[in-house]
Short mmCIF file of C-alpha atoms in Angstrom, two decimals:
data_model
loop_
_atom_site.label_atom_id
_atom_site.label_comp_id
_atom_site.label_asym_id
_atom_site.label_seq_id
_atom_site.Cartn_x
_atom_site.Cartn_y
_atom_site.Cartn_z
CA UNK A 116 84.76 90.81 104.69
CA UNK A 117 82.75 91.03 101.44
CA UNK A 118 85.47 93.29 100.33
CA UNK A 119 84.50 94.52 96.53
CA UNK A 120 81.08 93.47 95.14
CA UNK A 121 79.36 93.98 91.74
CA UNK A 122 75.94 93.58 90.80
CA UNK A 123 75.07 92.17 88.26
CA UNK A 124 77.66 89.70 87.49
CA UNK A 125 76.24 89.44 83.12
CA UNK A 126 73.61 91.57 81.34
CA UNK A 127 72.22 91.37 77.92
CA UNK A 128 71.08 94.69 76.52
CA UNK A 129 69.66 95.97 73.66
CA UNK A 130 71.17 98.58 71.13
CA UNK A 131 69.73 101.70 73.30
CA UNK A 132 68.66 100.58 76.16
CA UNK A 133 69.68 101.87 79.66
CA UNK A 134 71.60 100.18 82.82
CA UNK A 135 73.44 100.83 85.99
CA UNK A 136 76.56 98.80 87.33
CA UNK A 137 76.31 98.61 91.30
CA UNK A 138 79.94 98.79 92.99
CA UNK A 139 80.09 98.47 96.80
CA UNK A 140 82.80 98.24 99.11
CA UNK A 141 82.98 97.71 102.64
CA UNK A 142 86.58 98.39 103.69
CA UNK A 143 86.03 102.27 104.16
CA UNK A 144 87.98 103.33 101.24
CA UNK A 145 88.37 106.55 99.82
CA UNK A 146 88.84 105.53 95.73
CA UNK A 147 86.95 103.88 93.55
CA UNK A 148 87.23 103.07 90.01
CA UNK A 149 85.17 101.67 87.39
CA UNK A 150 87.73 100.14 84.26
CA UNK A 151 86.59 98.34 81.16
CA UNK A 152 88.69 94.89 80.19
CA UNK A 153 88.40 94.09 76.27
CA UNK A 154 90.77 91.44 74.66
CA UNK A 155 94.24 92.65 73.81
CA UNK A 156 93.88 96.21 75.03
CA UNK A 157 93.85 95.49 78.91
CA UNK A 158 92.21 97.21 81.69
CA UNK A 159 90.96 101.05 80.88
CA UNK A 160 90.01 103.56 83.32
CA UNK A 161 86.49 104.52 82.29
CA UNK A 162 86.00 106.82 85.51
CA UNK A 163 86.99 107.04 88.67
CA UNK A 164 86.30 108.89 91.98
CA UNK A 165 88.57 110.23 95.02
CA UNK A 166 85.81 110.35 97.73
CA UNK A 167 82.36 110.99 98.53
CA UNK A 168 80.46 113.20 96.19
CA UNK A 169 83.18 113.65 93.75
CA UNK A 170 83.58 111.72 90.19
CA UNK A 171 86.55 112.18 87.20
CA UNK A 172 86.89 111.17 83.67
CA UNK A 173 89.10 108.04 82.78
CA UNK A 174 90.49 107.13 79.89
CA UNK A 175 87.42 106.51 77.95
CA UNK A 176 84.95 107.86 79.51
CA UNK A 177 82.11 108.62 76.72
CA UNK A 178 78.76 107.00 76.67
CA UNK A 179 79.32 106.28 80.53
CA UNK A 180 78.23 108.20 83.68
CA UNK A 181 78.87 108.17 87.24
CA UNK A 182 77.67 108.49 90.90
CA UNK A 183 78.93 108.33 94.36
CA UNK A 184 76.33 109.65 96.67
CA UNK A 185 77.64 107.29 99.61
CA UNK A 186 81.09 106.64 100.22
CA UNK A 187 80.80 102.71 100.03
CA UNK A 188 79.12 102.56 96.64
CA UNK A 189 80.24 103.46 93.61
CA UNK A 190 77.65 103.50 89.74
CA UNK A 191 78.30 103.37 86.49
CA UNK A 192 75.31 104.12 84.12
CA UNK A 193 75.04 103.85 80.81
CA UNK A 194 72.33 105.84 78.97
CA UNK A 195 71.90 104.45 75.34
CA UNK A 196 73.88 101.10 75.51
CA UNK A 197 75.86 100.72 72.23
CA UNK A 198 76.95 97.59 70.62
CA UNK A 199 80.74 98.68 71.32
CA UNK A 200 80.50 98.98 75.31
CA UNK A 201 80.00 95.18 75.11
CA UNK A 202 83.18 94.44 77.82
CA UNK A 203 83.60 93.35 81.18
CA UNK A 204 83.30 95.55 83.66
CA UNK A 205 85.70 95.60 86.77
CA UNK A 206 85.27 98.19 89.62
CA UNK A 207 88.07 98.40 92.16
CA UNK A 208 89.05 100.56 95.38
CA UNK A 209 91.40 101.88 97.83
CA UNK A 210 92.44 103.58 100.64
CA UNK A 211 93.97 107.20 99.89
CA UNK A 212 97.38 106.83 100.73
CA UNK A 213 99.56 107.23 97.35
CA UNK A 214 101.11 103.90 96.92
CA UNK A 215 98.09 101.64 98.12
CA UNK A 216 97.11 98.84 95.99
CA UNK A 217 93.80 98.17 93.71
CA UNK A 218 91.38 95.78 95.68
CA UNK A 219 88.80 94.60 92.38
CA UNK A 220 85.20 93.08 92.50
CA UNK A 221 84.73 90.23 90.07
CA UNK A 222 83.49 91.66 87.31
CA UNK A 223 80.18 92.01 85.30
CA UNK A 224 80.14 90.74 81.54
CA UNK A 225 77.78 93.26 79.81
CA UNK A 226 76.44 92.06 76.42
CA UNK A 227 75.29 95.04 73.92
CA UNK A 228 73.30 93.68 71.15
CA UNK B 161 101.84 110.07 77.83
CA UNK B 162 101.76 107.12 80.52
CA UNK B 163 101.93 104.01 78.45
CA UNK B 164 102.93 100.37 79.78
CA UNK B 165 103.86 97.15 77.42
CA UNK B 166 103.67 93.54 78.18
CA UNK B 167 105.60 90.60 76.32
CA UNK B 168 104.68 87.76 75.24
CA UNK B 169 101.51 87.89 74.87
CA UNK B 170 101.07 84.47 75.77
CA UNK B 171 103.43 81.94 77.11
CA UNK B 172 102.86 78.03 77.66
CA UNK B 173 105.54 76.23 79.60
CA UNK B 174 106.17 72.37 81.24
CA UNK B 175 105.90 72.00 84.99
CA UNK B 176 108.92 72.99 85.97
CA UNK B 177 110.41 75.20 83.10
CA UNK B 178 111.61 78.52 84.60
CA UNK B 179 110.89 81.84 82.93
CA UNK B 180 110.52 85.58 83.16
CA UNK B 181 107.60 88.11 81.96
CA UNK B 182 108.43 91.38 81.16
CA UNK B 183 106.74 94.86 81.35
CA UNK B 184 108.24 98.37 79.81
CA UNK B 185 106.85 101.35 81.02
CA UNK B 186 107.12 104.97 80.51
CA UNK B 187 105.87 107.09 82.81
CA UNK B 188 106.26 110.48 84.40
CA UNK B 189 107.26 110.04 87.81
CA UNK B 190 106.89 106.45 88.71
CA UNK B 191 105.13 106.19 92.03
CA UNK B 192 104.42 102.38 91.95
CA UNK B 193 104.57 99.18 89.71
CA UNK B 194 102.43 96.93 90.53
CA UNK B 195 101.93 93.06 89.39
CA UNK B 196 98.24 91.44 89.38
CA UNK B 197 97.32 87.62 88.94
CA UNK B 198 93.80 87.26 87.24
CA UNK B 199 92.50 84.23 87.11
CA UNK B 200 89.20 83.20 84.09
CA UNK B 201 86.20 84.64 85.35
CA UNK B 202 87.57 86.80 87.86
CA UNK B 203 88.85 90.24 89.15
CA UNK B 204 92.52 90.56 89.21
CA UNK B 205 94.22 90.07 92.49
CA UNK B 206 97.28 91.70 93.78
CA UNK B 207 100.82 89.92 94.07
CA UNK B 208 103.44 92.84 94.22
CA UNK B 209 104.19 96.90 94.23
CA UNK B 210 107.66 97.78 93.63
CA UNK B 211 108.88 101.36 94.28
CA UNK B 212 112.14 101.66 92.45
CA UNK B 213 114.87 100.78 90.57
CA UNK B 214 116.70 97.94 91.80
CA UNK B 215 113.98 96.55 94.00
CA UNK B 216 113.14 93.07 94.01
CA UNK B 217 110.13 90.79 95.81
CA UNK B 218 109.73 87.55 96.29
CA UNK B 219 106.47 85.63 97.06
CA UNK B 220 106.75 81.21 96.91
CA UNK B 221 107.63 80.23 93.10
CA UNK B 222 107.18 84.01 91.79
CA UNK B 223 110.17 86.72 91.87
CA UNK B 224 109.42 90.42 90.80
CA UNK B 225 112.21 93.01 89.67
CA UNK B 226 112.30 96.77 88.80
CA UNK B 227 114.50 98.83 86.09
CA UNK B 228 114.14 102.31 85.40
CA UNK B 229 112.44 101.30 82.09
CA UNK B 230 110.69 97.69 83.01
CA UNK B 231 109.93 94.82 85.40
CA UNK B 232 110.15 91.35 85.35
CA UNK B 233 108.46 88.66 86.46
CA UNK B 234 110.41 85.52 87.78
CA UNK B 235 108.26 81.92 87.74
CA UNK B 236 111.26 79.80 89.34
CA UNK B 237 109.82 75.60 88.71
CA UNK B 238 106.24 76.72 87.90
CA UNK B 239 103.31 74.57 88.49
CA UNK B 240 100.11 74.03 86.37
CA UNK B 241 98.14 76.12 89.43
CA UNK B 242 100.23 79.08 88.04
CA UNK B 243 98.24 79.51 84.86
CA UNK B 244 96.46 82.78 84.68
CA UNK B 245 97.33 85.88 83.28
CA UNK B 246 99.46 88.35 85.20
CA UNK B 247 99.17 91.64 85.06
CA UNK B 248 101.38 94.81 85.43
CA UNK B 249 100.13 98.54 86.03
CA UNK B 250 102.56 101.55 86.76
CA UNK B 251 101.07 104.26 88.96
CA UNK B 252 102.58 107.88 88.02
CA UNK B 253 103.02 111.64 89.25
CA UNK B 254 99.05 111.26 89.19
CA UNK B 255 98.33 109.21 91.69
CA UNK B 256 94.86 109.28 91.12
CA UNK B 257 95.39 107.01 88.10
CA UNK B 258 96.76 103.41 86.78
CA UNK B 259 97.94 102.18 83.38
CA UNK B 260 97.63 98.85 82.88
CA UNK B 261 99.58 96.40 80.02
CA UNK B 262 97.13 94.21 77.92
CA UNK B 263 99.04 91.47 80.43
CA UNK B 264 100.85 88.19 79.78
CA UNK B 265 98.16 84.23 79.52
CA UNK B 266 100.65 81.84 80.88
CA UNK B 267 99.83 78.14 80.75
CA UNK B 268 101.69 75.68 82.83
CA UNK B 269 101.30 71.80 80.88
CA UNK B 270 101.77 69.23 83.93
#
C-alpha cells in the first residue's frame, strides 16, 4: 500500500503565480486534510473534507482553495501564491470513525518568492 | 478555544538518560490525544491515542500518560535512533478537527 501520496514533493513559485497540491490516498478513507507546518507554530488545519464532494475551512484557510471530486484525492490550490504561504505542506486521512488516527503523506516544501 | 502546548521546545539527552515530554491541553470535550513521531523530511507518523484520564501506553523504550489537563511522554534509556520531534494533537467535541502543539526536537548524543 502506497498509503498517502503528495505530488509534488518542492515547488518554487513566483509572487502571484498559481499551483495545485495533489493528495491521494488509497486506503478508502472518508477524511482528508490538507495542514500547513511553519517553524514554531506546528501543524495548522488549512482545510479539510469529510467525504466525497464536500470541503470545510481550517484554521487558516485564506488564499487557499479546495477540491474533492473523487473520494481518493484530495487538492489544494492556491490562486495568487504569496510570499507568506511559503510552508510545507502535509495532507493526511482517515477513516470516519471518531477516534481514528491521522495517516500523513510526506509533505511538499512550497517556496513563494 | 481548543489550544494544546508543548515543553521544551527542544531537548538533547546522552544515550541512556531517561526523560519525559509534556503536552497541556484545553479542550472542550476531549475525544482523543494523540502522540506523532516526525522524523526530518518527513510526514509525521503515529505512536499513540489515549482516551482518558489515567490511561497509559506503552510501545519498546517510549511510555505515554494522560491527565485531565496534559500528557506525557516517557523515553525510558533512549537511543540516538530516537531523535526526531514528537508530536501531540488533542481531538475535541468536533471530531472533524485536530490541534496540534508546535511539538518537542529531541536529540539523543550516543
Amino acid at each position: 500500500n502506497a498509503g498517502v501520496t503528495q505530488t509534488p514533493k518542492f515547488r518554487v513559485l513566483k509572487t502571484g503565480q498559481s499551483m495545485t497540491l495533489l493528495c491521494a490516498q488509497d486506503m478508502n478513507h472518508e477524511y482528508m486534510y490538507w495542514y500547513r507546518q511553519d517553524p514554531g507554530m506546528g501543524l495548522r488545519l488549512i482545510h479539510y473534507s469529510v467525504g466525497e464532494g464536500t470541503t470545510a475551512k481550517g484554521e487558516v484557510p485564506d488564499g487557499y482553495n479546495v477540491s474533492r471530486l473523487k473520494k481518493q484525492n484530495f487538492l489544494l490550490g492556491l490562486e495568487s501564491a504569496a510570499p507568506s504561504q511559503t510552508s510545507v505542506y502535509f495532507c493526511a486521512s482517515r477513516t470516519g470513525n471518531t477516534n481514528e488516527k491521522l495517516f500523513f503523506g510526506s509533505g511538499t516544501q512550497l517556496s513563494v518568492l | 478555544e481548543d489550544q494544546v502546548t508543548q515543553s521544551p521546545e527542544a531537548l538533547r539527552l546522552q544515550e541512556g538518560e531517561s526523560s519525559s515530554l509534556n503536552c497541556s491541553y484545553t479542550v472542550s470535550g476531549l475525544r482523543g490525544l494523540f502522540w506523532y513521531r516526525q522524523d526530518p523530511g518527513k510526514g509525521p507518523e503515529f505512536l499513540f491515542t489515549l482516551y482518558s484520564a489515567g490511561e497509559e501506553k506503552e510501545k519498546e523504550r517510549l511510555k505515554a500518560t494522560l491527565t485531565k489537563k496534559e500528557s506525557f511522554l516517557h523515553i525510558t534509556a533512549p537511543k540516538p535512533e530516537d531523535s526526531a520531534t514528537y508530536l501531540c494533537a488533542v481531538q475535541g467535541y468536533n471530531f472533524n478537527k485536530f490541534y496540534f502543539g508546535s511539538g518537542t526536537k529531541l536529540n539523543v548524543k550516543p
